[in-house]
mmCIF file of C-alpha atoms and ligand atoms in Angstrom:
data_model
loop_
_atom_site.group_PDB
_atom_site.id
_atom_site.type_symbol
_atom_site.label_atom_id
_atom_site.label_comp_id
_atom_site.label_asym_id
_atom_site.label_seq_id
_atom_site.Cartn_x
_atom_site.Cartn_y
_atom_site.Cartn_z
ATOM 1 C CA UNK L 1 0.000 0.000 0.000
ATOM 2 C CA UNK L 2 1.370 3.202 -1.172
ATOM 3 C CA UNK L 3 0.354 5.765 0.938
ATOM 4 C CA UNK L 4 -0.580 9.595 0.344
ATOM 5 C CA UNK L 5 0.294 12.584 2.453
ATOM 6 C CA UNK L 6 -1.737 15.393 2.646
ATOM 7 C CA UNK L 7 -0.704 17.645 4.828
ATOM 8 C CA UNK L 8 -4.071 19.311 7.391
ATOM 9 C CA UNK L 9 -2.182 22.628 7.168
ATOM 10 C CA UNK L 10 -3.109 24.003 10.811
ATOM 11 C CA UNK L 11 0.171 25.397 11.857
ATOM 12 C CA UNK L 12 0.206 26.444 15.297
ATOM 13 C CA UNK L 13 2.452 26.845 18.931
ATOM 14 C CA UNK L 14 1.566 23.022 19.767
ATOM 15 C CA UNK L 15 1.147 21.638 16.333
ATOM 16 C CA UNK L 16 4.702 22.405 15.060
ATOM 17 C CA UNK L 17 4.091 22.436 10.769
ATOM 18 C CA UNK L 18 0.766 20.946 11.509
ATOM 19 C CA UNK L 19 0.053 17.521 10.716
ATOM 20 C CA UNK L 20 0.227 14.836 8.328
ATOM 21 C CA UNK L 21 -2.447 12.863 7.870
ATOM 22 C CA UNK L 22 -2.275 9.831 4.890
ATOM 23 C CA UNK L 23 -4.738 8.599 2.200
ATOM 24 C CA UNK L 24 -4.784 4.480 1.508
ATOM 25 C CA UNK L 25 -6.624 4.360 -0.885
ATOM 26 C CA UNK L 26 -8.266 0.423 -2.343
ATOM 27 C CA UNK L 27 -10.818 -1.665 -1.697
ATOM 28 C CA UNK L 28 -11.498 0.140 1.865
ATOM 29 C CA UNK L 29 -10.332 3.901 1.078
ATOM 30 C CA UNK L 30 -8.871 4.716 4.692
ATOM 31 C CA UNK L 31 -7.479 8.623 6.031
ATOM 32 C CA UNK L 32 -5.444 7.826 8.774
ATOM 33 C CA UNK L 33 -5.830 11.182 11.365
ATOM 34 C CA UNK L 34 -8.769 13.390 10.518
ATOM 35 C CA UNK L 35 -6.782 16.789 10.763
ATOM 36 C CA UNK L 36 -8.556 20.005 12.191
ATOM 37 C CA UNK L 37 -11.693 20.737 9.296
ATOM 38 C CA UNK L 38 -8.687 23.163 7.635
ATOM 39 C CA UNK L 39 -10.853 23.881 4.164
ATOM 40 C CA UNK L 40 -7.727 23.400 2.037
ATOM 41 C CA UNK L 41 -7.116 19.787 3.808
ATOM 42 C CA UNK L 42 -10.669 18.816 3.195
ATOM 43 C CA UNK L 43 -10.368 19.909 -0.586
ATOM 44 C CA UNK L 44 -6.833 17.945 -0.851
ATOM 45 C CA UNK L 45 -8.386 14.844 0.646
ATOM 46 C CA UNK L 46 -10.860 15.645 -2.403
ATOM 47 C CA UNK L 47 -8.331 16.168 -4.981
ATOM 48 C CA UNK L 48 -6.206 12.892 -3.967
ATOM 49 C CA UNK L 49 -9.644 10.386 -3.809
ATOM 50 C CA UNK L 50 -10.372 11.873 -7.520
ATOM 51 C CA UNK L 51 -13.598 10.569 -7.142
ATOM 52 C CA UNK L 52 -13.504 7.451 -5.272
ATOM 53 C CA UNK L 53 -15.251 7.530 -1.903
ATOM 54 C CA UNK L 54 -13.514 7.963 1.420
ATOM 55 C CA UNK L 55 -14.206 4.300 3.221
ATOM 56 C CA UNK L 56 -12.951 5.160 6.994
ATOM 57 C CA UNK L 57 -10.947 7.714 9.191
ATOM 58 C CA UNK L 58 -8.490 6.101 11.435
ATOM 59 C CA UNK L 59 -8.099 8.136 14.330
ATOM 60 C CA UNK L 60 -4.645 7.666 16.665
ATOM 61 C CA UNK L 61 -5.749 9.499 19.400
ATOM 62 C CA UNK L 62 -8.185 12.451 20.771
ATOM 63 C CA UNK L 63 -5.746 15.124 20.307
ATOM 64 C CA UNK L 64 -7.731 18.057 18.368
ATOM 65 C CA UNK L 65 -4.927 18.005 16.063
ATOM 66 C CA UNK L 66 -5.945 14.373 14.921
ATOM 67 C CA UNK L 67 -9.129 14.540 15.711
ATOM 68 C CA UNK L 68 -11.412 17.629 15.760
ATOM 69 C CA UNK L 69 -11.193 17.686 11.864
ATOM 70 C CA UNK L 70 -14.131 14.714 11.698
ATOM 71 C CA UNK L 71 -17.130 16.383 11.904
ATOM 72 C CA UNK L 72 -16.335 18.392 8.753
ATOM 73 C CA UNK L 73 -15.179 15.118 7.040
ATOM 74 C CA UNK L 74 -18.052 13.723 7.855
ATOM 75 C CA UNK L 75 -19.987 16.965 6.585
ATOM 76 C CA UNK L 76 -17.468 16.756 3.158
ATOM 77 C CA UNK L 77 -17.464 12.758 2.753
ATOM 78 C CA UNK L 78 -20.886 11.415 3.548
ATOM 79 C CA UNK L 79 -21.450 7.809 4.739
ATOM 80 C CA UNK L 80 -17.886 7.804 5.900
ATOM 81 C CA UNK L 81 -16.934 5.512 9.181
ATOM 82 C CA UNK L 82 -14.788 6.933 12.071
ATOM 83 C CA UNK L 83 -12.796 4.590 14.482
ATOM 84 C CA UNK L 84 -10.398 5.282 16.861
ATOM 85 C CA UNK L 85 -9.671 3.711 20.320
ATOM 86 C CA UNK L 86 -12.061 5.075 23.075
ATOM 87 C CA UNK L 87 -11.307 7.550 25.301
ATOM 88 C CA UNK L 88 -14.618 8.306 27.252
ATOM 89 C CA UNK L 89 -15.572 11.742 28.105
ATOM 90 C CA UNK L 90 -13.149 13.181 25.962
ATOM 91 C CA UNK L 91 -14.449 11.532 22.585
ATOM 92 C CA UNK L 92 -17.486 13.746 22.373
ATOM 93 C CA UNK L 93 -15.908 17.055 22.322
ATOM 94 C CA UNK L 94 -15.912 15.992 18.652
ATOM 95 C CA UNK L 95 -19.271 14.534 17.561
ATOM 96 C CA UNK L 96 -19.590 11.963 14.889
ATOM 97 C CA UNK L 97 -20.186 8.619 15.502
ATOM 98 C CA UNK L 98 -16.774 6.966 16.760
ATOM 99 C CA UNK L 99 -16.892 2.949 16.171
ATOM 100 C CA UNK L 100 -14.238 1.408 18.692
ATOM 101 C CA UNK L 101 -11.568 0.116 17.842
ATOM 102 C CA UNK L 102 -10.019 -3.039 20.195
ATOM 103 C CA UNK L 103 -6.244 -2.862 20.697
ATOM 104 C CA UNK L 104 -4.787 -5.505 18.319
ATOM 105 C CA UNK L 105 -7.268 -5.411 15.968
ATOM 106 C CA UNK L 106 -6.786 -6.504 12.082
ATOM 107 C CA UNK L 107 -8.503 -3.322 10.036
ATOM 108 C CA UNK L 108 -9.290 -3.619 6.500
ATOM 109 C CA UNK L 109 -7.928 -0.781 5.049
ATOM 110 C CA UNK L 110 -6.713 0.824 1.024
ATOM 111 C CA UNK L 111 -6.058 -2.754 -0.579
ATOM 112 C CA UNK L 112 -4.593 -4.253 2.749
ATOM 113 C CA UNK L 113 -4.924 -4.310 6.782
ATOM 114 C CA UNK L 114 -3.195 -2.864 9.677
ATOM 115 C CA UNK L 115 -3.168 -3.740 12.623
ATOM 116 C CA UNK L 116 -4.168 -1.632 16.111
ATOM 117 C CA UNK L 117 -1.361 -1.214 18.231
ATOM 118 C CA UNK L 118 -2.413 -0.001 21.513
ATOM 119 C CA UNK L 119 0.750 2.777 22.187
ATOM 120 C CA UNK L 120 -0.634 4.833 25.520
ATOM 121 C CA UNK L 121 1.691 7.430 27.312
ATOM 122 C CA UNK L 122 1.054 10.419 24.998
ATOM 123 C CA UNK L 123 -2.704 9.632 25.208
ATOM 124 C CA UNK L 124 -4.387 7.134 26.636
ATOM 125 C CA UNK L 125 -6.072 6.113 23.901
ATOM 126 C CA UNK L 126 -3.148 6.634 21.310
ATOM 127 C CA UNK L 127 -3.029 3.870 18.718
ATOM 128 C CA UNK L 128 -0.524 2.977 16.020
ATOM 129 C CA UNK L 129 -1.325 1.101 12.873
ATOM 130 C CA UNK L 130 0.954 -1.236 11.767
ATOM 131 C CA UNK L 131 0.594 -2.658 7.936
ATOM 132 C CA UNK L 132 2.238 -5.777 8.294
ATOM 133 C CA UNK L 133 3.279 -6.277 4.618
ATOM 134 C CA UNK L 134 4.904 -3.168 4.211
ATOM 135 C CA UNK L 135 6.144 -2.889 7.917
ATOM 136 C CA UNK L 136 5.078 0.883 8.090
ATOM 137 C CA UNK L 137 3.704 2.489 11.206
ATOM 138 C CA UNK L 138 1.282 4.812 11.156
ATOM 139 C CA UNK L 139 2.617 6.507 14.178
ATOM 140 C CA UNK L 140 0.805 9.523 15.814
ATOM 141 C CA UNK L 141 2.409 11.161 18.358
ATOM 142 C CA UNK L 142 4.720 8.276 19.360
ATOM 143 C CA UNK L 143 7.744 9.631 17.728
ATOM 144 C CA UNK L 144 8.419 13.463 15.752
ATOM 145 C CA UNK L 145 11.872 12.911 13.973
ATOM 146 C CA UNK L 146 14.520 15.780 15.841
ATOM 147 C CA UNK L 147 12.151 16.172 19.316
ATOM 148 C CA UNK L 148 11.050 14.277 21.720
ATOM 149 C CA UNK L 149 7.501 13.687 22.441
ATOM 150 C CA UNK L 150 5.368 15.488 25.050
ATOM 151 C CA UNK L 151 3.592 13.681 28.050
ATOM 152 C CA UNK L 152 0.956 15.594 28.979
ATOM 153 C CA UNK L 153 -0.125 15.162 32.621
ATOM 154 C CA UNK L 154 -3.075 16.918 32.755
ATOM 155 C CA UNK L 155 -4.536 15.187 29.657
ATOM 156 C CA UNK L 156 -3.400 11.625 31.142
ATOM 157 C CA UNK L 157 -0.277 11.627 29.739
ATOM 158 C CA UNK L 158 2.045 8.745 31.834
ATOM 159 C CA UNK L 159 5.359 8.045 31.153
ATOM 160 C CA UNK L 160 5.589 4.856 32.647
ATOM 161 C CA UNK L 161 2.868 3.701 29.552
ATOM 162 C CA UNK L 162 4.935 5.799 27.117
ATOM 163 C CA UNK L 163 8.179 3.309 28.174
ATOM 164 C CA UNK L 164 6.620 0.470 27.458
ATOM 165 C CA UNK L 165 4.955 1.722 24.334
ATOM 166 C CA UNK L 166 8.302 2.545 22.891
ATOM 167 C CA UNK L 167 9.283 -1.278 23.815
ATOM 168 C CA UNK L 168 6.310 -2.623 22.534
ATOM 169 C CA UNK L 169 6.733 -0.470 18.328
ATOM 170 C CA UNK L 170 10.346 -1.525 19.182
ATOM 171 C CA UNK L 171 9.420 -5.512 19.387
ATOM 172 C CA UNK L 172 7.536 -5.231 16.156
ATOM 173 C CA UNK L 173 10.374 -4.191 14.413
ATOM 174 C CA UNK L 174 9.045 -1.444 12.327
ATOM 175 C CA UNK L 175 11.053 -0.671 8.934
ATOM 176 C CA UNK L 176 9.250 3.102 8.770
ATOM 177 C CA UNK L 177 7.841 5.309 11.001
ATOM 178 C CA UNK L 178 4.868 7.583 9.610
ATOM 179 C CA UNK L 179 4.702 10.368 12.246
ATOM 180 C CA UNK L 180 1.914 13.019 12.240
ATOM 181 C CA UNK L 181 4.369 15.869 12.817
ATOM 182 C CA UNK L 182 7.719 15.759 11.054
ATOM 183 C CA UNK L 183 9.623 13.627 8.601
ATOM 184 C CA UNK L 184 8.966 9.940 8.072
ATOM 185 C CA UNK L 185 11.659 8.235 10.403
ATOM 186 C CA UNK L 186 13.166 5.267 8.092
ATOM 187 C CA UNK L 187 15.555 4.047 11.097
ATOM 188 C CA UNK L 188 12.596 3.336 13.717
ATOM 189 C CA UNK L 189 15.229 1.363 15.917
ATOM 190 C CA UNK L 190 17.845 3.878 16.925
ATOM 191 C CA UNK L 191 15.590 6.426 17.292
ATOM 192 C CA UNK L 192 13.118 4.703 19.600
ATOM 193 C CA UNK L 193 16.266 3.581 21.961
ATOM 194 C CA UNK L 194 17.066 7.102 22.270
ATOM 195 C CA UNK L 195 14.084 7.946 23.329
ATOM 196 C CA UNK L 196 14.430 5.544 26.327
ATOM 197 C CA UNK L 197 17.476 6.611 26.638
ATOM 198 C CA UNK L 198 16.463 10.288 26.957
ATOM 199 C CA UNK L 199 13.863 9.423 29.522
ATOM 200 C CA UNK L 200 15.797 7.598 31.906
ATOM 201 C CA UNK L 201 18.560 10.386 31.447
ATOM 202 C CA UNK L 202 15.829 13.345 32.157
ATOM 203 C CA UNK L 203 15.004 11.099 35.216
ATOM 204 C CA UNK L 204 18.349 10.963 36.506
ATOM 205 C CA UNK L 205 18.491 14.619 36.406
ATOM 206 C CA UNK L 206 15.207 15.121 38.172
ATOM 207 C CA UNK L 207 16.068 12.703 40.927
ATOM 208 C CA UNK L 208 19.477 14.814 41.285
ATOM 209 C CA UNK L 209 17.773 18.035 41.368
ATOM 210 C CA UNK L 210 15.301 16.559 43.957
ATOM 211 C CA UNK L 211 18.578 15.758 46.234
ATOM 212 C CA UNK L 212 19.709 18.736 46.116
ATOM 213 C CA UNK L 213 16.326 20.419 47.603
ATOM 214 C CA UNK L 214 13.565 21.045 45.117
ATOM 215 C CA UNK L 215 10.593 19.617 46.184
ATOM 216 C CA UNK L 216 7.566 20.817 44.327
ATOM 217 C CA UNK L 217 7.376 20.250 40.258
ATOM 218 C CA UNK L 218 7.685 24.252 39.428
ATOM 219 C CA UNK L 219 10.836 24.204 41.881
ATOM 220 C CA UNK L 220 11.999 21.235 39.851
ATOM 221 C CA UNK L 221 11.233 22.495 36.491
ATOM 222 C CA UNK L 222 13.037 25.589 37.059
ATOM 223 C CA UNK L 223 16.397 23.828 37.415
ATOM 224 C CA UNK L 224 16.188 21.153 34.588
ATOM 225 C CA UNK L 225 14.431 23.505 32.084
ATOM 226 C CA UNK L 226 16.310 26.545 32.895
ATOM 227 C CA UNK L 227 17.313 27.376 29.631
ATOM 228 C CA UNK L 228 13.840 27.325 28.112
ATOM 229 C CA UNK L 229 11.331 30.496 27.506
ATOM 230 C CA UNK L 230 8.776 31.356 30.015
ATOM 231 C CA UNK L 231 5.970 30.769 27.690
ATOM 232 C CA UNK L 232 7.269 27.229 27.643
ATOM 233 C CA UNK L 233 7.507 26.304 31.075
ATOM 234 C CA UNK L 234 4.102 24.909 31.521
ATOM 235 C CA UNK L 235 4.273 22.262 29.469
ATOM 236 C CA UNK L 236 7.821 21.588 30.521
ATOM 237 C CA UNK L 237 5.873 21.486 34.127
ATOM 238 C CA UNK L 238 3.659 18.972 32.656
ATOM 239 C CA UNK L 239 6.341 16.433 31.216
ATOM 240 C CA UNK L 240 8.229 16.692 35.311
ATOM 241 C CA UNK L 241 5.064 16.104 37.018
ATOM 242 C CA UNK L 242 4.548 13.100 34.583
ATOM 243 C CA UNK L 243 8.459 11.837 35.871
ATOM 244 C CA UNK L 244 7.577 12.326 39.452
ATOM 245 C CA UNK L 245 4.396 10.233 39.010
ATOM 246 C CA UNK L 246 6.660 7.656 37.314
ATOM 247 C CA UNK L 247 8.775 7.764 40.176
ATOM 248 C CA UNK L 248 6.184 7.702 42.529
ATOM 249 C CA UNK L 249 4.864 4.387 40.873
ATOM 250 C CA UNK L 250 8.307 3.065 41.170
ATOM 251 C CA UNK L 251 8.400 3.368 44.548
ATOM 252 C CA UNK L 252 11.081 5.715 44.503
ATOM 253 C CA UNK L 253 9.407 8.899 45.067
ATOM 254 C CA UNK L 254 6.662 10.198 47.620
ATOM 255 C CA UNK L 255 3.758 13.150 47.294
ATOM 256 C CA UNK L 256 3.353 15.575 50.439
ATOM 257 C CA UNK L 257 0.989 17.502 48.946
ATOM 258 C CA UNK L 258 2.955 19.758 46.453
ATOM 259 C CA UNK L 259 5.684 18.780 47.400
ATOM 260 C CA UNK L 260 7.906 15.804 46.004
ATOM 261 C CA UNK L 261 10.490 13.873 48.105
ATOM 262 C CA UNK L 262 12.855 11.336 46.711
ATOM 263 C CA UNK L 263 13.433 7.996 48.685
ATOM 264 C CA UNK L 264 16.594 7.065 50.149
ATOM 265 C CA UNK L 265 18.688 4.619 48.150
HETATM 266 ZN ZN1 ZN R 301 -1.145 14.366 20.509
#
C-alpha cells in the first residue's frame, strides 16, 4: 500500500508544521488522522480520492490536532466511518459517531490491513497502525523525527505507559515510522532507543535536582528547564510532574501535597 500525504495545514504553537495525515486508498479507502476541518485539507483529501469515496478515518488518538477535523469530514465525505480507540468523556468534544476500535485489531484498510497497536503514554487512547506487509507504522504522536515527544499530565499523559509503548513499536520491528508531525523516520530502531534513553537520562536529572532540595514540580522544572522560555515552562511542568508520578509508581518517590520527596537509596 502506497500511501498519500496530505498535509491538514493548521500550523500552530503546539502543532509544530501541523500535521500529516495519509490517504490508503483500495478496496477500503482509509485517512489515517482526521486533521482540524482546515478547508484546504478537506479539498486535498478531495483532490487525492479523484472521485472514489472515502471508506474510513483512522483516528490515533483524541488530540484536536488528529481529531477535531471529523465532523467536517463527515460533513465533506458522507457515509464515511470513524474509528479510533475510546477515550470516554473526551471523545465527544468531537461529535460523529466513533466505532471502537479493540487494541490488536486486524482493520481492512486501502487494498490491505493494519493492525491496532495499543501505544498509551502520549494519550491514553493513542493507537498505532501497523501494515504488516509493508512494515510501516502509522505513528501519531509516538515519535516526531529531531524532538522528543510530550507527556501531557493533565490530559493523562504517563510516562511509565509511554516506556513500554516505545518497547512494545520496538518488538515489532518497524522498517518506517509515519509520524503526524515531522519527517517519516526510516531508522525506527535507533531512534526509539534514544528515546528511552532520553527518559531515563531526564530522570536521573530530576532525581538529582530533587537531592539537592527542590521539592515541588515548578521548583523542579526551574532547574532542569532553565534554559527554556517562560511561555514554555508549563508544558515543561507537565512532562516533570509526569516523571515524578513515574517515580512515585516506582516506589522511589513520595507526594506531600505539592511537594515531592525522593526515597533514600
Ligand atoms: Zn497528541
Amino acid at each position: 500500500m502506497e500511501p498519500i500525504p496530505i498535509h491538514a495545514r493548521n500550523p500552530g504553537p503546539m502543532t509544530g508544521d501541523g500535521n500529516w495525515t495519509w490517504l490508503l486508498k483500495g478496496r477500503v479507502t482509509t485517512l489515517v488522522d482526521a486533521g482540524t476541518g482546515d478547508a484546504t485539507h478537506l479539498d486535498a483529501v478531495a483532490a487525492a480520492l479523484d472521485g472514489a469515496a472515502l471508506a474510513q478515518v483512522l483516528v490515533t488518538h483524541a488530540h484536536g490536532d488528529h481529531s477535531s477535523g471529523a465532523v467536517a469530514l463527515r460533513d465533506r465525505f458522507p457515509g464515511v466511518r470513524f474509528r479510533k480507540m475510546p477515550w470516554p468523556g473526551r471523545d465527544a468534544k468531537w461529535p460523529v459517531d466513533w466505532d471502537p476500535i479493540v487494541p490488536g485489531e486486524l482493520i481492512q484498510a486501502g487494498d490491505g490491513e493494519l493492525s491496532a497497536v495499543h501505544t498509551p503514554g502520549h494519550a491514553p487512547d493513542h493507537l498505532c497502525f501497523l501494515d504488516g506487509v509493508s512494515r510501516v507504522l502509522y505513528c501519531g504522536d509516538l515519535a516526531q523525527r529531531g524532538t522528543t515527544v510530550w507527556i501531557p499530565y493533565d490530559l493523562r499523559g504517563d510516562l511509565s505507559d509511554y516506556l513500554a509503548s516505545l518497547q512494545r513499536v520496538l518488538a515489532l520491528g518497524p522498517m518506517r515510522l509515519l509520524p503526524a508531525h515531522g519527517d517519516p523516520i526510516d531508522d525506527p530502531e535507533p531512534v526509539l532507543r534514544r528515546y528511552v534513553e532520553h527518559r531515563l537520562a531526564r530522570e536521573r536529572q530530576i532525581v538529582e535536582v530533587m537531592r539537592e532540595g527542590a521539592t515541588t514540580a515548578d521548583e523542579i522544572t526551574d532547574v532542569v528547564y532553565a534554559a527554556l522560555s517562560e511561555k514554555m515552562l508549563p508544558m515543561a511542568k507537565q512532562g516533570v510532574l509526569a516523571h515524578l508520578v513515574k517515580l512515585e509508581r516506582d516506589g522511589r518517590a513520595r507526594r506531600d501535597g505539592e511537594a515531592w520527596h525522593i526515597m533514600s537509596a
